[in-house]
mmCIF file of C-alpha atoms in Angstrom:
data_model
loop_
_atom_site.group_PDB
_atom_site.id
_atom_site.type_symbol
_atom_site.label_atom_id
_atom_site.label_comp_id
_atom_site.label_asym_id
_atom_site.label_seq_id
_atom_site.Cartn_x
_atom_site.Cartn_y
_atom_site.Cartn_z
ATOM 1 C CA MET A 1 30.153 13.475 6.190
ATOM 2 C CA ASN A 2 27.018 13.452 3.989
ATOM 3 C CA GLN A 3 23.705 13.862 5.762
ATOM 4 C CA ILE A 4 21.254 10.991 5.193
ATOM 5 C CA GLU A 5 18.309 11.973 3.010
ATOM 6 C CA TYR A 6 14.995 10.311 3.706
ATOM 7 C CA ALA A 7 12.183 9.679 1.243
ATOM 8 C CA VAL A 8 9.748 8.804 4.049
ATOM 9 C CA GLU A 9 9.669 9.753 7.731
ATOM 10 C CA MET A 10 6.914 8.498 10.030
ATOM 11 C CA GLU A 11 6.489 9.319 13.701
ATOM 12 C CA LYS A 12 3.888 7.361 15.677
ATOM 13 C CA ILE A 13 1.356 7.356 12.838
ATOM 14 C CA SER A 14 -1.987 5.607 13.198
ATOM 15 C CA LYS A 15 -4.877 5.028 10.813
ATOM 16 C CA ILE A 16 -8.335 4.333 12.227
ATOM 17 C CA TYR A 17 -11.378 2.973 10.407
ATOM 18 C CA LYS A 18 -14.971 2.719 11.596
ATOM 19 C CA LEU A 19 -16.360 -0.792 11.830
ATOM 20 C CA LYS A 20 -19.857 -1.696 10.704
ATOM 21 C CA LYS A 21 -21.735 -3.461 13.483
ATOM 22 C CA LYS A 22 -23.856 -6.540 12.903
ATOM 23 C CA ASP A 23 -26.359 -5.312 15.487
ATOM 24 C CA VAL A 24 -27.233 -1.682 14.730
ATOM 25 C CA ASN A 25 -29.007 -1.388 18.088
ATOM 26 C CA SER A 26 -25.968 -2.351 20.175
ATOM 27 C CA PRO A 27 -24.603 0.539 22.276
ATOM 28 C CA GLY A 28 -21.367 2.337 21.505
ATOM 29 C CA ALA A 29 -19.374 2.765 18.319
ATOM 30 C CA GLU A 30 -16.456 0.600 17.321
ATOM 31 C CA ARG A 31 -13.349 1.810 15.575
ATOM 32 C CA PHE A 32 -10.425 -0.186 14.314
ATOM 33 C CA TYR A 33 -6.686 0.485 14.190
ATOM 34 C CA ALA A 34 -5.609 -0.430 10.657
ATOM 35 C CA LEU A 35 -2.179 0.950 11.618
ATOM 36 C CA LYS A 36 -0.974 1.885 15.092
ATOM 37 C CA ASP A 37 2.039 3.832 16.420
ATOM 38 C CA ILE A 38 4.302 3.223 13.431
ATOM 39 C CA SER A 39 7.597 5.081 13.423
ATOM 40 C CA LEU A 40 10.162 4.543 10.661
ATOM 41 C CA LYS A 41 12.518 6.205 8.212
ATOM 42 C CA ILE A 42 13.156 5.105 4.626
ATOM 43 C CA GLN A 43 16.269 6.422 2.927
ATOM 44 C CA LYS A 44 16.063 7.867 -0.568
ATOM 45 C CA GLY A 45 16.999 5.214 -3.125
ATOM 46 C CA ASP A 46 16.209 2.292 -0.815
ATOM 47 C CA VAL A 47 14.149 -0.668 -2.016
ATOM 48 C CA VAL A 48 11.881 -1.874 0.773
ATOM 49 C CA GLY A 49 9.940 -5.129 0.821
ATOM 50 C CA ILE A 50 6.775 -4.813 2.921
ATOM 51 C CA LEU A 51 5.729 -8.121 4.476
ATOM 52 C CA GLY A 52 2.705 -9.203 6.477
ATOM 53 C CA THR A 53 -0.157 -11.680 6.528
ATOM 54 C CA ASN A 54 -3.591 -10.803 5.096
ATOM 55 C CA GLY A 55 -5.246 -8.022 7.085
ATOM 56 C CA SER A 56 -2.013 -6.898 8.729
ATOM 57 C CA GLY A 57 -2.231 -3.354 7.307
ATOM 58 C CA LYS A 58 0.097 -3.519 4.271
ATOM 59 C CA SER A 59 -2.334 -2.019 1.764
ATOM 60 C CA THR A 60 -3.398 0.669 4.239
ATOM 61 C CA LEU A 61 0.258 1.569 4.706
ATOM 62 C CA ALA A 62 0.660 1.729 0.914
ATOM 63 C CA GLN A 63 -2.316 4.107 0.636
ATOM 64 C CA VAL A 64 -0.940 6.314 3.414
ATOM 65 C CA LEU A 65 2.486 6.403 1.744
ATOM 66 C CA ALA A 66 0.848 7.293 -1.581
ATOM 67 C CA GLY A 67 -1.092 10.157 -0.018
ATOM 68 C CA ILE A 68 -4.434 8.544 -0.872
ATOM 69 C CA SER A 69 -5.418 7.979 2.759
ATOM 70 C CA GLU A 70 -4.866 10.503 5.553
ATOM 71 C CA ILE A 71 -3.532 9.471 8.948
ATOM 72 C CA ASP A 72 -5.484 9.988 12.182
ATOM 73 C CA GLU A 73 -2.539 10.267 14.554
ATOM 74 C CA GLY A 74 1.168 11.105 14.328
ATOM 75 C CA ASN A 75 3.247 12.854 11.698
ATOM 76 C CA ILE A 76 4.404 11.817 8.228
ATOM 77 C CA THR A 77 6.775 13.495 5.778
ATOM 78 C CA ILE A 78 7.100 12.379 2.153
ATOM 79 C CA ASN A 79 10.004 13.878 0.222
ATOM 80 C CA GLY A 80 9.253 13.516 -3.478
ATOM 81 C CA GLU A 81 6.451 12.637 -5.878
ATOM 82 C CA GLN A 82 4.928 9.220 -5.244
ATOM 83 C CA ALA A 83 2.793 6.804 -7.261
ATOM 84 C CA LEU A 84 0.839 3.766 -6.105
ATOM 85 C CA ILE A 85 0.639 0.781 -8.429
ATOM 86 C CA SER A 86 -2.259 -1.419 -7.382
ATOM 87 C CA ILE A 87 -5.105 -3.120 -9.236
ATOM 88 C CA ASN A 88 -7.876 -0.544 -9.909
ATOM 89 C CA THR A 89 -6.176 2.254 -7.958
ATOM 90 C CA GLY A 90 -6.508 5.545 -9.788
ATOM 91 C CA LEU A 91 -8.417 4.072 -12.745
ATOM 92 C CA ASN A 92 -11.901 5.156 -13.812
ATOM 93 C CA ASN A 93 -13.728 2.040 -14.966
ATOM 94 C CA GLN A 94 -16.121 4.015 -17.162
ATOM 95 C CA LEU A 95 -13.322 5.578 -19.222
ATOM 96 C CA THR A 96 -11.095 3.886 -21.771
ATOM 97 C CA GLY A 97 -7.460 3.212 -21.002
ATOM 98 C CA PHE A 98 -6.489 6.063 -23.334
ATOM 99 C CA GLU A 99 -8.896 8.458 -21.581
ATOM 100 C CA ASN A 100 -7.518 7.421 -18.181
ATOM 101 C CA ILE A 101 -4.032 8.461 -19.287
ATOM 102 C CA ASN A 102 -5.296 11.873 -20.427
ATOM 103 C CA VAL A 103 -7.286 12.452 -17.228
ATOM 104 C CA LYS A 104 -4.275 11.538 -15.090
ATOM 105 C CA GLY A 105 -2.075 13.945 -17.042
ATOM 106 C CA ALA A 106 -4.647 16.740 -16.776
ATOM 107 C CA LEU A 107 -5.022 16.281 -13.010
ATOM 108 C CA LEU A 108 -1.248 16.584 -12.642
ATOM 109 C CA GLY A 109 -1.220 19.754 -14.733
ATOM 110 C CA PHE A 110 0.819 18.351 -17.628
ATOM 111 C CA ASN A 111 0.749 20.055 -21.027
ATOM 112 C CA LYS A 112 -0.314 18.249 -24.222
ATOM 113 C CA LYS A 113 3.262 17.397 -25.184
ATOM 114 C CA LYS A 114 3.945 15.739 -21.800
ATOM 115 C CA VAL A 115 0.657 13.820 -21.931
ATOM 116 C CA GLN A 116 1.568 12.604 -25.427
ATOM 117 C CA GLU A 117 4.959 11.367 -24.131
ATOM 118 C CA ILE A 118 3.248 9.527 -21.283
ATOM 119 C CA THR A 119 0.724 7.985 -23.698
ATOM 120 C CA GLU A 120 3.493 6.746 -25.981
ATOM 121 C CA GLY A 121 5.285 5.242 -22.999
ATOM 122 C CA VAL A 122 2.128 3.441 -21.847
ATOM 123 C CA ILE A 123 1.357 2.115 -25.347
ATOM 124 C CA GLU A 124 4.898 0.742 -25.656
ATOM 125 C CA PHE A 125 5.086 -0.851 -22.209
ATOM 126 C CA ALA A 126 1.521 -2.047 -21.526
ATOM 127 C CA GLU A 127 1.100 -4.019 -24.765
ATOM 128 C CA LEU A 128 -2.687 -3.661 -24.560
ATOM 129 C CA GLY A 129 -3.219 -3.124 -28.286
ATOM 130 C CA ASP A 130 -6.762 -2.034 -29.215
ATOM 131 C CA PHE A 131 -7.916 -2.652 -25.643
ATOM 132 C CA LEU A 132 -6.346 0.712 -24.757
ATOM 133 C CA TYR A 133 -9.380 2.270 -26.484
ATOM 134 C CA GLN A 134 -11.945 0.113 -24.661
ATOM 135 C CA PRO A 135 -13.589 0.964 -21.290
ATOM 136 C CA VAL A 136 -11.502 -0.202 -18.335
ATOM 137 C CA LYS A 137 -14.590 -1.987 -16.938
ATOM 138 C CA THR A 138 -14.103 -4.559 -19.711
ATOM 139 C CA TYR A 139 -10.499 -5.283 -18.621
ATOM 140 C CA SER A 140 -9.365 -8.358 -16.740
ATOM 141 C CA SER A 141 -7.504 -7.795 -13.458
ATOM 142 C CA GLY A 142 -4.243 -8.487 -15.282
ATOM 143 C CA MET A 143 -5.003 -5.868 -17.932
ATOM 144 C CA LYS A 144 -5.862 -3.285 -15.263
ATOM 145 C CA SER A 145 -2.543 -4.047 -13.607
ATOM 146 C CA ARG A 146 -0.752 -3.569 -16.938
ATOM 147 C CA LEU A 147 -2.389 -0.184 -17.485
ATOM 148 C CA GLY A 148 -1.857 1.072 -13.921
ATOM 149 C CA PHE A 149 1.751 -0.095 -13.851
ATOM 150 C CA SER A 150 2.527 1.429 -17.248
ATOM 151 C CA ILE A 151 0.973 4.808 -16.362
ATOM 152 C CA SER A 152 2.902 4.992 -13.089
ATOM 153 C CA LEU A 153 6.181 4.123 -14.807
ATOM 154 C CA ALA A 154 5.569 6.745 -17.491
ATOM 155 C CA LEU A 155 4.929 9.396 -14.817
ATOM 156 C CA ASP A 156 8.454 8.712 -13.517
ATOM 157 C CA PRO A 157 7.777 9.341 -9.783
ATOM 158 C CA ASP A 158 10.491 9.646 -7.126
ATOM 159 C CA ILE A 159 8.794 7.015 -4.953
ATOM 160 C CA LEU A 160 7.170 3.928 -6.464
ATOM 161 C CA ILE A 161 4.747 1.962 -4.268
ATOM 162 C CA VAL A 162 3.841 -1.450 -5.690
ATOM 163 C CA ASP A 163 0.976 -3.234 -3.911
ATOM 164 C CA GLU A 164 0.650 -6.824 -5.203
ATOM 165 C CA ALA A 165 0.477 -5.469 -8.763
ATOM 166 C CA LEU A 166 2.624 -8.330 -10.066
ATOM 167 C CA SER A 167 0.437 -11.059 -8.552
ATOM 168 C CA VAL A 168 -2.105 -10.969 -11.392
ATOM 169 C CA GLY A 169 -1.799 -11.423 -15.142
ATOM 170 C CA ASP A 170 0.773 -13.385 -17.099
ATOM 171 C CA LYS A 171 4.216 -14.190 -15.734
ATOM 172 C CA GLY A 172 5.921 -12.742 -18.798
ATOM 173 C CA PHE A 173 4.598 -9.249 -18.119
ATOM 174 C CA ALA A 174 5.356 -9.582 -14.393
ATOM 175 C CA LYS A 175 8.974 -10.380 -15.277
ATOM 176 C CA LYS A 176 9.078 -7.388 -17.626
ATOM 177 C CA CYS A 177 7.813 -5.129 -14.800
ATOM 178 C CA LEU A 178 10.322 -6.522 -12.332
ATOM 179 C CA ASN A 179 13.184 -5.988 -14.791
ATOM 180 C CA ARG A 180 12.023 -2.401 -15.333
ATOM 181 C CA MET A 181 11.941 -1.797 -11.577
ATOM 182 C CA LYS A 182 15.435 -3.244 -11.237
ATOM 183 C CA GLN A 183 16.553 -0.742 -13.851
ATOM 184 C CA LEU A 184 14.937 2.095 -11.885
ATOM 185 C CA ARG A 185 16.607 0.795 -8.729
ATOM 186 C CA ASP A 186 20.094 0.447 -10.182
ATOM 187 C CA GLU A 187 20.275 3.283 -12.721
ATOM 188 C CA LYS A 188 17.967 5.985 -11.363
ATOM 189 C CA GLU A 189 18.154 5.120 -7.648
ATOM 190 C CA LYS A 190 14.385 5.423 -7.238
ATOM 191 C CA THR A 191 12.836 4.710 -3.854
ATOM 192 C CA ILE A 192 10.681 1.602 -4.281
ATOM 193 C CA LEU A 193 8.274 0.120 -1.727
ATOM 194 C CA PHE A 194 7.310 -3.385 -2.767
ATOM 195 C CA ILE A 195 4.425 -5.415 -1.297
ATOM 196 C CA SER A 196 4.341 -9.074 -2.280
ATOM 197 C CA HIS A 197 3.515 -12.475 -0.798
ATOM 198 C CA SER A 198 6.354 -13.995 -2.838
ATOM 199 C CA LEU A 199 9.322 -14.164 -0.470
ATOM 200 C CA PRO A 200 11.801 -15.241 -3.210
ATOM 201 C CA GLN A 201 10.695 -12.215 -5.261
ATOM 202 C CA VAL A 202 11.051 -9.873 -2.283
ATOM 203 C CA LYS A 203 14.426 -11.310 -1.281
ATOM 204 C CA GLY A 204 15.797 -11.084 -4.797
ATOM 205 C CA PHE A 205 14.669 -7.524 -5.415
ATOM 206 C CA CYS A 206 14.660 -5.594 -2.121
ATOM 207 C CA ARG A 207 17.432 -4.387 0.198
ATOM 208 C CA THR A 208 15.390 -3.630 3.325
ATOM 209 C CA GLY A 209 12.577 -5.615 4.918
ATOM 210 C CA LEU A 210 9.594 -4.075 6.708
ATOM 211 C CA TRP A 211 7.269 -6.440 8.551
ATOM 212 C CA ILE A 212 3.783 -5.285 9.575
ATOM 213 C CA ASP A 213 1.882 -7.468 12.034
ATOM 214 C CA GLY A 214 -1.522 -6.591 13.462
ATOM 215 C CA GLY A 215 -1.224 -3.001 12.249
ATOM 216 C CA ARG A 216 2.094 -2.467 14.045
ATOM 217 C CA LEU A 217 5.683 -2.390 12.866
ATOM 218 C CA ARG A 218 7.169 -5.662 14.055
ATOM 219 C CA GLU A 219 10.588 -5.499 12.439
ATOM 220 C CA MET A 220 12.619 -3.465 9.949
ATOM 221 C CA GLY A 221 16.138 -4.204 8.761
ATOM 222 C CA ASP A 222 18.230 -6.321 6.401
ATOM 223 C CA ILE A 223 15.939 -8.000 3.862
ATOM 224 C CA ASP A 224 17.257 -11.551 4.379
ATOM 225 C CA THR A 225 16.968 -11.316 8.160
ATOM 226 C CA VAL A 226 13.428 -9.903 8.136
ATOM 227 C CA CYS A 227 12.282 -12.408 5.486
ATOM 228 C CA ASP A 228 13.689 -15.313 7.516
ATOM 229 C CA HIS A 229 11.957 -14.145 10.707
ATOM 230 C CA TYR A 230 8.680 -13.578 8.857
ATOM 231 C CA SER A 231 8.893 -16.974 7.165
ATOM 232 C CA GLU A 232 9.449 -18.701 10.538
ATOM 233 C CA TYR A 233 6.436 -16.852 11.977
ATOM 234 C CA VAL A 234 4.163 -17.895 9.083
ATOM 235 C CA GLU A 235 5.296 -21.524 9.346
ATOM 236 C CA GLU A 236 4.642 -21.590 13.084
ATOM 237 C CA LEU A 237 1.245 -19.956 12.556
ATOM 238 C CA ASN A 238 0.223 -22.478 9.908
ATOM 239 C CA GLU A 239 1.350 -25.421 12.061
ATOM 240 C CA LEU A 240 -1.025 -24.456 14.872
ATOM 241 C CA PRO A 241 -4.226 -26.484 15.290
ATOM 242 C CA LYS A 242 -7.145 -24.842 13.492
ATOM 243 C CA LYS A 243 -8.946 -23.698 16.653
ATOM 244 C CA GLU A 244 -5.763 -22.370 18.240
ATOM 245 C CA LYS A 245 -4.836 -20.447 15.099
ATOM 246 C CA LYS A 246 -8.333 -18.966 14.867
ATOM 247 C CA LYS A 247 -8.238 -17.831 18.521
ATOM 248 C CA LEU A 248 -4.794 -16.265 18.083
ATOM 249 C CA LEU A 249 -5.938 -14.268 15.045
ATOM 250 C CA GLU A 250 -9.160 -13.223 16.794
ATOM 251 C CA ASP A 251 -7.178 -12.020 19.837
ATOM 252 C CA LYS A 252 -4.898 -9.989 17.553
ATOM 253 C CA LEU A 253 -7.965 -8.414 15.978
ATOM 254 C CA LYS A 254 -9.506 -7.561 19.363
ATOM 255 C CA GLU A 255 -6.328 -5.695 20.315
ATOM 256 C CA ARG A 256 -6.926 -3.358 17.368
ATOM 257 C CA ILE A 257 -10.555 -2.524 18.155
ATOM 258 C CA ILE A 258 -11.460 0.692 19.988
ATOM 259 C CA VAL A 259 -14.796 0.498 21.763
ATOM 260 C CA GLU A 260 -16.357 3.812 22.652
ATOM 261 C CA LYS A 261 -19.335 4.033 24.966
ATOM 262 C CA LYS A 262 -22.165 6.340 23.986
ATOM 263 C CA ARG A 263 -22.132 9.557 25.996
ATOM 264 C CA SER A 264 -25.329 10.607 27.745
ATOM 265 C CA PHE A 265 -27.284 13.654 26.603
ATOM 266 C CA TRP A 266 -26.057 15.793 29.524
ATOM 267 C CA SER A 267 -22.443 14.697 29.234
ATOM 268 C CA ARG A 268 -22.502 15.724 25.566
ATOM 269 C CA ILE A 269 -24.017 19.091 26.420
ATOM 270 C CA TRP A 270 -21.565 19.848 29.244
ATOM 271 C CA GLY A 271 -18.669 18.462 27.256
ATOM 272 C CA GLU A 272 -19.312 20.949 24.475
ATOM 273 C CA ARG A 273 -19.060 23.937 26.842
#
């Protein structure tokens, strides 16, 4: 019997951010659980659709999976090279698209021949024309997505993390990207983690569903089942009266806030001993 190989293993991981206070003179410091106590395993070659309403923690999870953001609690193991495809992520706005490719290759320790191969792949796929030689700060959001997506594809990572990268730009290029990812899924058995608000897109592309709600893992399983449950939740949420919906969301937010009281001078001194 073959042992299951996992691309991602998480055990009770949490990510905490500091919150800026409106009143700088108010006592105590507030911290916020962007993610809390998440435990999961993703098999190598699986295609996982990550679902959740705005502010639920999807993008934070993507950054943790990509190794861009460190966790504050728990343990995480990533087996393989990963790449995050998200608007602006990993791009230097002051450099041209061409220079961004070269910098990325240099940071990864690639030789000139490998960088040239990557550049050719980006030129062919991105279809940016002369804009490839213009500063990225002059790009539209769709063009940035094209460049970031094309670079990540050319790098050929083991784990591809796509965070709403297909939600901007023209539909023709989005379809081209989706077809390329299907090819990676079916022919190369890449592990793909796909964040999108388009349920039909997620259902049609992914095998496993992962639903994040309020920074916690709410459900993980068969893609159709998870999508159906998530869709029912969103419909029920949107049918609530405005005030009731607002209170529900505020209560969810309060559950994620950590309030720490300021320690006195002597308690700090004795605590350090």
